[in-house]
């Protein structure tokens, strides 16, 4: 962050804030946007200031409109439920003095939301947290299930579209920009073997047999805020909330939460599916999502875990073949290491596919 304190305070002065603020300092560990906590004269954190990464989110207008639509819709649902303390249960973004949802300073885009007091988040998943996360993301989707089509746009077009990700992969293979193809021949073969089977959602959609829903598309446990007693307050990180196929929000949690190893584990023996986490998330998710899911979607939920893991394998390998142009890397082969770890997780999910399907039967009869 290259801005001086004075510059940051000037940016903050463009927004409609209720309190005098005196400092803005780096906050959290996001990989996409720059996030700062903003304090008042008493030293209390009051707001969160973010610089939006507009190289990834190229349509900031759409991004902020989406977030406004989604948070207002959720707020209305919470009011109708008679919830108290709503400012801690949905993010509140503040407009600029000109009434806009972001401020452009000539090279960067900025936004401000209320800081949620007395809240915490977790980096590690336990079965208990997994169950709470499942309920929270299911509830989030269910509150947004009646958003009319077209109410929000795709902030990253085709973000979780498997056919599109395979097209990008095939382009990368054809171009071989970094000359790395020979090294990854076996992985390419494994990806090709599964390619057809992994595009079920796109085919069903074309046949009119599957509808798009509003998904969060980044269902990691650290995107949920909890109160002091461990109760869920709200879901955060709304940049990728967009219309898409329903499996995203169970699939990406299984991929990130139900892995016994790390996303980039070099020791593949560490990487396996944790069935307790899968079952706990599914139980929670089904509690809140069953009201809108069709039987066909319910049946596909375990496939969602394989799909999102396969998709991430494809995305990491594509980036490796392209010469590491998208994901930040911390070592020369980082994307290859990530690819292998995701592929190992995929194999483990495949081995447990029948067991997972059997677990879903209780929701299908
Ligand atoms: C990126 O930076 P993070 O962890 O929020 C990516 C996700 C990937 C993830 C892989 C906008 O998310 O789609 O699954 O890395 N986000 C974007 O770790 O591409
Ligand atoms: Mg994110």
Coordinates of C-alpha atoms and ligand atoms in Angstrom, one line a residue:
X1 CA 0.0 0.0 0.0
X2 CA 1.8 3.1 -1.2
X3 CA -0.7 5.7 0.1
X4 CA 0.3 8.1 2.9
X5 CA -1.9 8.5 5.9
X6 CA -3.1 11.9 4.7
X7 CA -4.0 10.5 1.3
X8 CA -6.0 7.7 3.0
X9 CA -7.8 10.2 5.2
X10 CA -8.6 12.3 2.1
X11 CA -10.1 9.3 0.5
X12 CA -12.2 8.6 3.6
X13 CA -13.4 12.2 3.6
X14 CA -15.2 11.5 0.3
X15 CA -17.6 9.1 2.0
X16 CA -20.6 9.8 4.2
X17 CA -19.2 8.8 7.6
X18 CA -20.9 9.4 10.9
X19 CA -17.7 9.7 12.9
X20 CA -14.5 11.6 12.7
X21 CA -11.7 9.1 11.7
X22 CA -8.0 9.4 12.4
X23 CA -6.2 6.4 11.0
X24 CA -6.3 3.7 8.4
X25 CA -4.1 0.6 8.7
X26 CA -3.6 -2.7 6.9
X27 CA -6.1 -5.4 8.0
X28 CA -6.6 -9.1 7.3
X29 CA -4.9 -11.3 4.8
X30 CA -6.9 -11.1 1.5
X31 CA -5.1 -11.9 -1.7
X32 CA -7.1 -9.8 -4.1
X33 CA -8.0 -6.4 -2.6
X34 CA -6.1 -4.1 -0.2
X35 CA -8.0 -3.9 3.1
X36 CA -7.6 -1.3 5.9
X37 CA -9.2 -0.8 9.3
X38 CA -10.3 2.7 10.1
X39 CA -10.3 4.0 13.6
X40 CA -12.0 7.0 15.3
X41 CA -10.5 9.4 17.9
X42 CA -11.1 6.9 20.7
X43 CA -9.1 4.3 18.9
X44 CA -12.1 2.2 18.1
X45 CA -12.3 0.4 14.7
X46 CA -15.3 1.8 13.0
X47 CA -15.0 1.2 9.3
X48 CA -13.2 -1.0 6.7
X49 CA -11.7 0.8 3.7
X50 CA -10.9 -1.3 0.7
X51 CA -9.0 -0.6 -2.6
X52 CA -10.7 -2.8 -5.2
X53 CA -8.4 -4.8 -7.4
X54 CA -9.8 -3.6 -10.7
X55 CA -7.5 -5.7 -12.8
X56 CA -9.5 -8.7 -11.6
X57 CA -12.8 -7.0 -11.1
X58 CA -12.8 -4.9 -14.2
X59 CA -16.4 -3.7 -14.0
X60 CA -16.4 -1.9 -10.6
X61 CA -19.8 -0.3 -11.3
X62 CA -21.4 -3.7 -11.7
X63 CA -19.4 -5.1 -8.7
X64 CA -20.7 -2.4 -6.4
X65 CA -24.2 -2.5 -7.8
X66 CA -24.3 -6.3 -7.2
X67 CA -23.1 -5.8 -3.6
X68 CA -25.7 -3.1 -3.0
X69 CA -28.5 -5.3 -4.4
X70 CA -27.4 -8.3 -2.4
X71 CA -26.9 -6.6 0.9
X72 CA -30.2 -4.6 0.6
X73 CA -32.1 -7.8 -0.2
X74 CA -30.6 -9.6 2.7
X75 CA -31.3 -6.7 5.0
X76 CA -35.0 -6.8 4.0
X77 CA -35.2 -10.5 4.7
X78 CA -33.6 -10.1 8.1
X79 CA -36.1 -7.3 9.0
X80 CA -39.0 -9.5 7.9
X81 CA -37.7 -12.2 10.2
X82 CA -37.7 -9.8 13.1
X83 CA -33.9 -10.1 13.6
X84 CA -32.2 -7.6 16.0
X85 CA -28.8 -6.1 15.6
X86 CA -29.0 -6.2 11.8
X87 CA -25.8 -4.1 11.2
X88 CA -23.8 -7.1 12.5
X89 CA -25.7 -9.6 10.3
X90 CA -25.2 -8.1 6.9
X91 CA -22.4 -5.9 5.5
X92 CA -23.3 -2.2 5.3
X93 CA -21.5 -0.2 2.6
X94 CA -21.5 3.6 2.9
X95 CA -22.1 5.9 -0.1
X96 CA -19.8 8.8 -1.1
X97 CA -20.9 12.3 -0.5
X98 CA -22.0 12.3 -4.2
X99 CA -24.2 9.3 -3.5
X100 CA -22.0 6.8 -5.3
X101 CA -21.1 3.3 -4.2
X102 CA -17.4 3.8 -4.7
X103 CA -14.8 6.6 -5.0
X104 CA -12.3 6.8 -7.9
X105 CA -9.2 8.8 -7.1
X106 CA -7.8 8.8 -10.6
X107 CA -6.1 5.4 -10.4
X108 CA -7.8 3.3 -7.8
X109 CA -11.3 2.4 -6.8
X110 CA -12.2 2.6 -3.1
X111 CA -15.2 1.5 -0.9
X112 CA -16.1 1.7 2.7
X113 CA -18.2 -0.5 4.9
X114 CA -19.1 -0.6 8.6
X115 CA -16.7 -2.7 10.7
X116 CA -18.6 -5.4 12.6
X117 CA -17.8 -5.0 16.3
X118 CA -17.2 -8.0 18.6
X119 CA -16.7 -10.4 15.7
X120 CA -14.1 -13.0 14.8
X121 CA -13.4 -15.5 12.0
X122 CA -11.5 -18.8 11.8
X123 CA -8.9 -20.2 9.4
X124 CA -9.1 -23.9 10.5
X125 CA -12.2 -26.0 10.0
X126 CA -13.6 -28.4 12.6
X127 CA -16.8 -30.4 12.1
X128 CA -18.7 -28.0 14.3
X129 CA -17.5 -25.0 12.3
X130 CA -18.2 -26.9 9.1
X131 CA -21.8 -27.4 10.1
X132 CA -22.2 -23.7 11.0
X133 CA -20.6 -22.7 7.7
X134 CA -23.0 -25.0 5.8
X135 CA -26.0 -23.4 7.5
X136 CA -24.6 -19.9 6.8
X137 CA -23.9 -20.4 3.1
X138 CA -27.2 -22.3 2.6
X139 CA -29.1 -19.5 4.3
X140 CA -27.2 -16.9 2.3
X141 CA -28.3 -18.6 -0.9
X142 CA -31.8 -19.1 0.3
X143 CA -32.3 -15.4 1.1
X144 CA -31.1 -14.6 -2.4
X145 CA -33.1 -17.4 -4.1
X146 CA -35.9 -15.0 -5.1
X147 CA -33.7 -12.3 -6.6
X148 CA -35.1 -11.8 -10.1
X149 CA -33.0 -12.9 -13.0
X150 CA -30.8 -10.1 -14.2
X151 CA -30.8 -8.3 -10.8
X152 CA -27.0 -8.9 -10.5
X153 CA -24.3 -9.5 -13.1
X154 CA -21.3 -11.8 -13.5
X155 CA -18.4 -9.8 -11.9
X156 CA -16.0 -12.2 -13.4
X157 CA -17.7 -13.6 -16.5
X158 CA -17.9 -17.4 -16.6
X159 CA -16.1 -17.6 -13.3
X160 CA -17.2 -21.2 -12.4
X161 CA -18.2 -22.3 -15.9
X162 CA -16.3 -25.6 -16.5
X163 CA -16.6 -25.5 -20.3
X164 CA -15.1 -22.0 -20.3
X165 CA -12.2 -23.1 -18.0
X166 CA -11.5 -26.1 -20.3
X167 CA -11.4 -23.7 -23.3
X168 CA -8.8 -21.6 -21.5
X169 CA -6.9 -24.8 -20.7
X170 CA -7.0 -26.0 -24.3
X171 CA -5.8 -22.5 -25.5
X172 CA -2.9 -22.7 -23.0
X173 CA -1.9 -26.2 -24.2
X174 CA -2.0 -25.1 -27.8
X175 CA 0.1 -22.0 -27.2
X176 CA 2.6 -23.6 -24.7
X177 CA 3.7 -20.1 -23.8
X178 CA 6.3 -21.1 -21.2
X179 CA 7.4 -24.4 -22.9
X180 CA 6.3 -26.5 -20.0
X181 CA 4.1 -29.0 -21.8
X182 CA 6.4 -32.0 -21.7
X183 CA 6.6 -31.8 -17.9
X184 CA 2.8 -32.0 -17.5
X185 CA 1.7 -34.6 -20.1
X186 CA 0.4 -37.0 -17.6
X187 CA -1.7 -34.4 -15.8
X188 CA -3.1 -33.2 -19.1
X189 CA -4.2 -36.8 -19.9
X190 CA -5.9 -37.0 -16.5
X191 CA -7.8 -33.8 -17.1
X192 CA -8.9 -34.8 -20.6
X193 CA -10.2 -38.2 -19.3
X194 CA -12.7 -36.4 -17.1
X195 CA -13.5 -33.3 -19.2
X196 CA -16.8 -34.5 -20.6
X197 CA -18.1 -35.8 -17.3
X198 CA -17.3 -32.5 -15.5
X199 CA -19.5 -30.3 -17.8
X200 CA -22.9 -31.8 -16.7
X201 CA -24.2 -28.5 -15.3
X202 CA -23.5 -26.5 -18.6
X203 CA -25.3 -29.3 -20.6
X204 CA -28.3 -29.4 -18.3
X205 CA -28.6 -25.7 -18.4
X206 CA -28.6 -25.6 -22.2
X207 CA -31.3 -28.3 -22.2
X208 CA -33.4 -26.1 -19.9
X209 CA -33.1 -28.7 -17.1
X210 CA -31.0 -26.6 -14.6
X211 CA -31.5 -23.0 -13.6
X212 CA -28.9 -20.5 -12.5
X213 CA -28.9 -19.3 -8.9
X214 CA -27.2 -16.7 -6.9
X215 CA -24.0 -18.1 -5.5
X216 CA -21.3 -16.7 -3.2
X217 CA -18.5 -18.4 -5.1
X218 CA -15.9 -18.2 -2.4
X219 CA -17.2 -20.4 0.3
X220 CA -14.2 -20.6 2.6
X221 CA -14.7 -20.7 6.4
X222 CA -12.8 -17.5 6.8
X223 CA -15.5 -15.7 4.9
X224 CA -17.9 -16.1 7.8
X225 CA -18.0 -13.8 10.8
X226 CA -18.9 -15.2 14.2
X227 CA -19.9 -13.4 17.4
X228 CA -18.2 -13.8 20.8
X229 CA -20.2 -16.9 21.6
X230 CA -19.4 -18.6 18.3
X231 CA -22.7 -17.9 16.6
X232 CA -22.7 -17.0 12.9
X233 CA -23.2 -13.3 12.3
X234 CA -22.8 -13.0 8.5
X235 CA -21.2 -14.0 5.3
X236 CA -18.5 -11.5 4.0
X237 CA -16.4 -11.1 0.8
X238 CA -19.2 -10.5 -1.6
X239 CA -17.2 -9.7 -4.7
X240 CA -17.8 -13.0 -6.4
X241 CA -21.5 -13.2 -5.6
X242 CA -23.1 -13.8 -9.0
X243 CA -25.5 -16.0 -10.9
X244 CA -24.1 -19.4 -11.7
X245 CA -24.6 -23.1 -11.2
X246 CA -25.6 -24.2 -7.8
X247 CA -22.8 -26.6 -7.0
X248 CA -20.2 -23.8 -6.5
X249 CA -21.2 -23.1 -2.9
X250 CA -21.0 -26.7 -1.6
X251 CA -18.2 -27.7 -4.0
X252 CA -15.7 -25.0 -3.0
X253 CA -16.2 -25.6 0.7
X254 CA -15.5 -29.3 0.3
X255 CA -12.5 -28.4 -1.8
X256 CA -11.1 -25.9 0.8
X257 CA -12.5 -27.2 4.1
X258 CA -12.7 -31.0 3.7
X259 CA -9.0 -31.3 2.6
X260 CA -6.8 -32.9 5.3
X261 CA -3.8 -31.3 3.7
X262 CA -3.0 -27.8 2.3
X263 CA -4.1 -26.5 -1.1
X264 CA -0.4 -26.6 -2.1
X265 CA 0.8 -29.6 0.0
X266 CA 4.0 -31.1 -1.4
X267 CA 3.4 -34.2 0.6
X268 CA 0.5 -35.8 -1.2
X269 CA 0.0 -38.3 1.6
X270 CA -1.4 -35.4 3.6
X271 CA -4.1 -34.7 1.1
X272 CA -7.3 -36.6 1.5
X273 CA -11.0 -35.9 1.9
X274 CA -12.1 -35.5 5.5
X275 CA -15.5 -37.2 5.5
X276 CA -16.6 -35.7 8.8
X277 CA -16.2 -32.2 7.4
X278 CA -18.1 -33.2 4.3
X279 CA -21.0 -34.7 6.3
X280 CA -21.1 -31.8 8.7
X281 CA -21.2 -29.1 6.0
X282 CA -23.8 -31.1 4.0
X283 CA -26.0 -31.4 7.1
X284 CA -25.8 -27.7 7.8
X285 CA -26.3 -26.7 4.2
X286 CA -29.3 -29.0 3.7
X287 CA -31.0 -27.5 6.8
X288 CA -31.1 -24.1 5.2
X289 CA -30.9 -24.8 1.4
X290 CA -33.4 -27.7 1.1
X291 CA -36.2 -25.1 0.7
X292 CA -35.0 -24.1 -2.7
X293 CA -32.9 -27.1 -4.0
X294 CA -34.5 -29.5 -6.5
X295 CA -34.0 -33.3 -6.0
X296 CA -31.7 -33.3 -9.0
X297 CA -29.5 -30.6 -7.5
X298 CA -29.4 -32.5 -4.1
X299 CA -28.3 -35.6 -5.9
X300 CA -25.5 -33.7 -7.5
X301 CA -24.0 -32.1 -4.3
X302 CA -21.2 -34.7 -3.9
X303 CA -20.4 -34.2 -7.6
X304 CA -20.0 -30.5 -6.7
X305 CA -17.0 -31.3 -4.5
X306 CA -15.3 -33.2 -7.4
X307 CA -16.2 -30.5 -9.9
X308 CA -14.8 -27.6 -8.0
X309 CA -11.7 -29.5 -7.2
X310 CA -11.3 -30.6 -10.8
X311 CA -11.9 -26.9 -11.9
X312 CA -9.2 -25.7 -9.5
X313 CA -6.8 -28.4 -10.8
X314 CA -7.5 -27.1 -14.4
X315 CA -7.1 -23.5 -13.4
X316 CA -3.8 -24.0 -11.6
X317 CA -2.4 -26.2 -14.4
X318 CA -3.5 -23.6 -17.0
X319 CA -1.7 -20.9 -15.1
X320 CA 1.4 -23.1 -14.8
X321 CA 1.4 -23.8 -18.6
X322 CA 0.8 -20.0 -19.3
X323 CA 3.9 -19.1 -17.2
X324 CA 2.1 -18.1 -14.0
X325 CA 0.2 -15.0 -15.1
X326 CA -2.9 -15.2 -12.7
X327 CA -2.1 -16.6 -9.3
X328 CA 0.5 -15.1 -7.1
X329 CA 3.3 -17.7 -6.7
X330 CA 5.8 -18.2 -3.9
X331 CA 8.2 -20.6 -5.6
X332 CA 8.9 -21.3 -9.3
X333 CA 6.8 -24.5 -9.4
X334 CA 4.1 -23.3 -7.0
X335 CA 1.3 -23.7 -9.6
X336 CA 2.5 -27.2 -10.5
X337 CA 2.6 -28.2 -6.8
X338 CA -0.9 -26.8 -6.3
X339 CA -2.1 -28.7 -9.4
X340 CA -0.7 -32.0 -8.1
X341 CA -2.2 -31.4 -4.6
X342 CA -5.7 -30.6 -6.1
X343 CA -5.5 -33.6 -8.3
X344 CA -4.7 -35.8 -5.4
X345 CA -7.7 -34.4 -3.5
X346 CA -9.8 -35.1 -6.6
X347 CA -8.7 -38.7 -6.6
X348 CA -9.6 -39.0 -2.9
X349 CA -13.0 -37.5 -3.6
X350 CA -13.5 -40.0 -6.5
X351 CA -12.7 -42.9 -4.1
X352 CA -15.3 -41.6 -1.7
X353 CA -18.0 -40.8 -4.3
X354 CA -20.2 -43.8 -3.5
X355 CA -20.0 -43.2 0.2
X356 CA -21.0 -39.5 -0.3
X357 CA -23.9 -40.5 -2.6
X358 CA -25.2 -42.9 0.0
X359 CA -25.0 -40.1 2.6
X360 CA -27.2 -38.0 0.3
X361 CA -29.9 -40.7 0.1
X362 CA -31.4 -39.5 3.5
X363 CA -32.3 -36.2 1.8
X364 CA -33.8 -37.8 -1.3
X365 CA -36.6 -40.0 0.1
Ligands
LIG1 C1 -8.6 -17.1 -5.5 O1 -7.6 -15.3 -3.4 P1 -8.7 -16.2 -3.0 O2 -8.2 -17.3 -2.2 O3 -9.9 -15.5 -2.4 C2 -9.6 -17.3 -6.6 C3 -10.5 -18.5 -6.4 C4 -9.7 -19.7 -6.2 C5 -8.6 -19.5 -5.1 C6 -7.7 -20.7 -5.1 C7 -11.2 -14.1 -7.9 O4 -9.3 -16.8 -4.4 O5 -11.4 -18.6 -7.4 O6 -10.5 -20.8 -6.0 O7 -7.8 -18.3 -5.4 N1 -10.4 -16.1 -6.8 C8 -10.4 -15.4 -7.9 O8 -7.0 -20.7 -3.9 O9 -9.9 -15.9 -9.0
LIG2 MG1 -11.9 -14.2 -1.9

